[in-house]
Amino acid sequence: MKSSHVSFGLFRLIAFAGIAVFGQPAASASGLTFHVATSGNDDTGDGSSAKPWKTIQKAADLMVEGDTCLIHSGTYRETVTPARSGKPDHPITFRAAPGEKVTISGCDVVAGWAPHSGATYKKTGLMLSLDGSMNQIFIDGEPMVLARWPNRTNSSIWDMEYTTATGGAVQSLVDSEHLTQPDNYWVGALLCVEQSGNAGFSNGGWYQIRTRGTGSSQSEHSLTTIDYDHHTPPPGKGAKYFLCDKLECLDAPKEWYYDRQQSVLYLQTPKGDNPGGHLVEAKQRLYGFNLDGKAYINIKDINLFACTIVCRNGANHCTIDHINADYYWWSMVENTSWIYRDSGIVLLGSYNTLRNSVLTRSSDDGVVLGGVHNNVINNLIHDVAYGGLPAIGIRMRGGWSLASHNTIHDVGKNGIGSVTNGLYHCVIEYNSISNTSRMANDMGAIYMGGLATENTEFHHNIAHDPSPTAAYTSGLYFDGDTNGLIVYRNIIYGHYTVANLQVNHPCEDSLFINNTLYNYSKIWADLTWSWSSNIGSYFVNNICVDRCDIPDWGAIFTHNLTSGDPRLTNPPVDFTPNPGSPCIDAGMVFEGVTEGYAGKAPDIGAVESGAPDWQRQVGHNFENPPDAKWSAGNFRFRNRVENPSFERYGAFQPSERVPTLPGDLKFDPLDGWNKSGPNWSTADVVRTLRSPAFPIAPSETADFIRYAVAKQSCHSLKLSSGAGISQTISGLTPNTTYRVRMFMRSDNLSECQLGVRDFGGEDTSKSGSSHDWSVVTFTFKTGGSNTSAVLYISKPARQSICDGFAYVDDVGLTEEPAVPVVPNIPVSDYFETPAWVIPIR
C-alpha cells in the first residue's frame, strides 16, 4: 500500500509538470481529470480516458482538491464516499462525461432462482445489507410489493388499498369478517393502520401507525399489537388497515418477502414466470454519495436510482447540480408515534446546495434542509411522501437557509414545512406548490407547527389546488405554538377546505402582509384555548373577501379587503388588480414589503399594479435558472431579539452540532445571549416534557399549560437566584418608542425582572411574579442618536433555599405601533379580552 501511494504521488508530480506520459489523465491548472467506465479496471487502469477505472470509488479514494472525475455511460452499483475534501476555488468534482448517461444505483442484481411453491420462487443465501424496513425489490425497473393482505389491485403509489376494521381498542384491532385465521397466525406481521388524528377526518388521517402483531385470536377475530401512540383515538370501528411482511401473505403477482433469519428472498413476478428471465434487483445501499464531514464536493449530471445523497456531520460547501433521482428513498419503518426522521436528499452541515434537479418517488421526505446556510434552489420535486409517514416535500430546520424557485406537486402531506424544530432567519420564496395532502389530512401547502421561526420569510410563493379527496386542507398553515413569521406577497387559491391562511393559537410577532387569498378566500386565526395570544402580529393589506375569523388577542388587523369583488385580471393566471379594482391605492405603507409601489398608496394584495410582475418567476426554470441567493428583508415591526424563544438548540440533531467554519453557530442553547449576574453560570435552556400543542389528555390541558417549563413550543430559559442573561439589540431607530416583553412564571411566586439600559434614556425595568404564565411588558424610547439598547432578564438573588426557579419564554422587542396593543395581563385572561380591530377605511 505504501509503494502504491508513493507511485501515485510521483505520477501527480509528473502530470502537473507537463511531462507527456501517454495515456495518463489530463492535468489542468486546478487539478487532474480522471475517467471511470463500466468497461474499466481498478487494478490495471490508470484513470486515463484510454485506461479508465471501473468504479467511481477508486477515483474518490485518490482525488485531491481541484480534481475532476468524468464518469462514462452506464450503471454503477456503489456508494461513493470521497476520501478527502476540496478547497475553495478547487473543489473535487464528480460528473457525467458530456452527453453521456450515468446512473448510480442502490441495487444489486439477484440471480440464481429456484421454485418454491406455485408461482413463488426463492433465492437462498442472499444477504440483504439494509435494515428490513428499508429493503426494496425491483423487476425490470418496477418496484414490487412487500407481501401483504389484502392484495394490491393497482400500481398507484397513492392508493394504499386498506380494508376496514369492525372494532378495536388500545393495542388491539378487531375485524369480524377477515381475521378468521388460526390463533397467533398474525404474530410478527406488520400492522399498518391509518392514524385518524381526528374522528371527523375522512379520506386520510394524520399518518400511518406501523406496529408488529404480538398475537391473534380466531374466536375473537382480533389482532393484538405492540403499544403505539395514544394521543389520538386508537383504531376502532371503521379504522383502515392492512397487514404485511409475512410469508403467508405472499400469494399474488409482484409480491415479495425476505426471511432475515434464513437469508431467503421469496418473489412472484408480475406474470408469475421464473424471475431468471428478468432483471431482478434488490436494494443494498441507501446512499449513492455519502458526503458526511466533507467540504467542497461537486456532483453534477448524474442519475440516482434507489439511493440518495447525504451531507451531514459538518459537511459544508457541497453542491449537487442537475441530478435526476427516482425511487431514491424507501422505508416501511415501524412508526408507533409522531416522529420525523431524516429521509430523501439530506442537506445538513453548512453552505450545501441542491439545484436544477428532478426528484421523484421518495416514500418519505423529498429533501431535508437543516444546519445553517443550506439551499434548495430551482428543483422539480413530485410524487413524494407517499409512504404514509408525516413526511414533507421540503422539510426544514436550522438557520439562514433558502428554499427558492422550486416546483413541488403531488405530495402525501405538506409541500414545505417544519414541525417542533427550531427554524430561524430562513427564506422560503418563489415556490409553486400544488396537489398536496394526497395521503393525509390536516395539512398545508406550507405548514409550520410548534416552533419559533425567528423572522423566517415566506414570500412570493404560489400555492393552489390541494388533493380533492382530502377533507381538511389549508394553503398557508401555521399551527399551534408558531411565532416570528414574516409572510408577504403570496398567492393562495383553489378550494382549500379550511382556509387559504390558517393561524392556530399562539402566533406572536408575526407579519401577514399583502397576500392574495382567492377562492376560498379566508383567513382563520384560531385562538380557542386560554393561553392564546397574537401579541405583536399584523394582518395588513390582504385580499380575503370570503371570510375572516380573527379573534386577535393583541394583533392588528387593518387595510384588508374583506368583501366585494377584488377585480383581478385573470385568475388563476394573473392576479394583478384591474383598473377600477378596490385594491388599487387602498393599502397601507408597510416597510419591507410595499417599497416601489405605483400610485398614491400601495395596492391591497400580492401583486402591485404598475410594478414588475413576479408571478411568472415562480417555480423551477431549467432553461434559464434563477440566480437565487439568501437575502433577508428589513421589516420595521419585526421582533428584534435573537433566539427569543430559546428554540435554536432544538433546531439541530446531535450530529449537526459541530461547528465547521469560523463564525458558524456554536450550537449553544443560549446562542445570541450573554450570561450575567453573580450566579450567571446556572442560566440554562430546558425542555418541557411535551409540547403544549399536544397534551396527552384533554383533562390535563389547563394545568399543564399554566405550569409547564415552556410557555410555547419545547424550550424555555431557566434562571436560579442571581442568574441572568442580556443581549445587545442593534439597528434601532433614534427617538422611537419600542415595546419589550417576556412571558414568565416562577416557583413560589419569586420575582423575575425584565429591563433595558444603554438606549439613551434612564434604565427601565419591570418585574413579574406568577405561578402560571403571565406577560411582563413596558415601553421605552431611544435617545436622539441612539441605535441600540441592552435588553436583560434576571432573577434577583435571594437567601431562601425555597426560592425556586424562574422560567422565561417568547421575549420580544418591537417598535410600538401607532395604535393600542394588549395591556399587561396574564395569558389566561386573553380569552376574555376583545381584539383591537381597526376598521377598513
JSON list of C-alpha atoms in Angstrom, two decimals, residues 499 501-505 507 522-528 534 539 548-553 555:
[
{"chain": "A", "resi": 499, "resn": "ALA", "atom": "CA", "xyz": [-58.66, 28.39, 4.90]},
{"chain": "A", "resi": 501, "resn": "LEU", "atom": "CA", "xyz": [-54.39, 31.23, 5.56]},
{"chain": "A", "resi": 502, "resn": "GLN", "atom": "CA", "xyz": [-54.79, 29.37, 8.86]},
{"chain": "A", "resi": 503, "resn": "VAL", "atom": "CA", "xyz": [-53.12, 30.59, 12.05]},
{"chain": "A", "resi": 504, "resn": "ASN", "atom": "CA", "xyz": [-53.69, 28.41, 15.11]},
{"chain": "A", "resi": 505, "resn": "HIS", "atom": "CA", "xyz": [-53.49, 29.53, 18.75]},
{"chain": "A", "resi": 507, "resn": "CYS", "atom": "CA", "xyz": [-48.85, 33.29, 16.95]},
{"chain": "A", "resi": 522, "resn": "LYS", "atom": "CA", "xyz": [-60.39, 33.00, 4.01]},
{"chain": "A", "resi": 523, "resn": "ILE", "atom": "CA", "xyz": [-58.19, 33.92, 6.97]},
{"chain": "A", "resi": 524, "resn": "TRP", "atom": "CA", "xyz": [-58.75, 31.85, 10.08]},
{"chain": "A", "resi": 525, "resn": "ALA", "atom": "CA", "xyz": [-56.87, 32.76, 13.23]},
{"chain": "A", "resi": 526, "resn": "ASP", "atom": "CA", "xyz": [-57.96, 30.02, 15.62]},
{"chain": "A", "resi": 527, "resn": "LEU", "atom": "CA", "xyz": [-57.50, 31.13, 19.22]},
{"chain": "A", "resi": 528, "resn": "THR", "atom": "CA", "xyz": [-59.66, 28.68, 21.09]},
{"chain": "A", "resi": 534, "resn": "ASN", "atom": "CA", "xyz": [-51.29, 37.22, 18.90]},
{"chain": "A", "resi": 539, "resn": "PHE", "atom": "CA", "xyz": [-52.70, 41.37, 9.27]},
{"chain": "A", "resi": 548, "resn": "CYS", "atom": "CA", "xyz": [-62.22, 36.35, 8.17]},
{"chain": "A", "resi": 549, "resn": "ASP", "atom": "CA", "xyz": [-62.28, 34.65, 11.54]},
{"chain": "A", "resi": 550, "resn": "ILE", "atom": "CA", "xyz": [-59.76, 36.64, 13.53]},
{"chain": "A", "resi": 551, "resn": "PRO", "atom": "CA", "xyz": [-60.29, 36.95, 17.30]},
{"chain": "A", "resi": 552, "resn": "ASP", "atom": "CA", "xyz": [-56.91, 38.70, 17.55]},
{"chain": "A", "resi": 553, "resn": "TRP", "atom": "CA", "xyz": [-55.83, 38.97, 21.13]},
{"chain": "A", "resi": 555, "resn": "ALA", "atom": "CA", "xyz": [-52.96, 41.52, 16.73]}
]
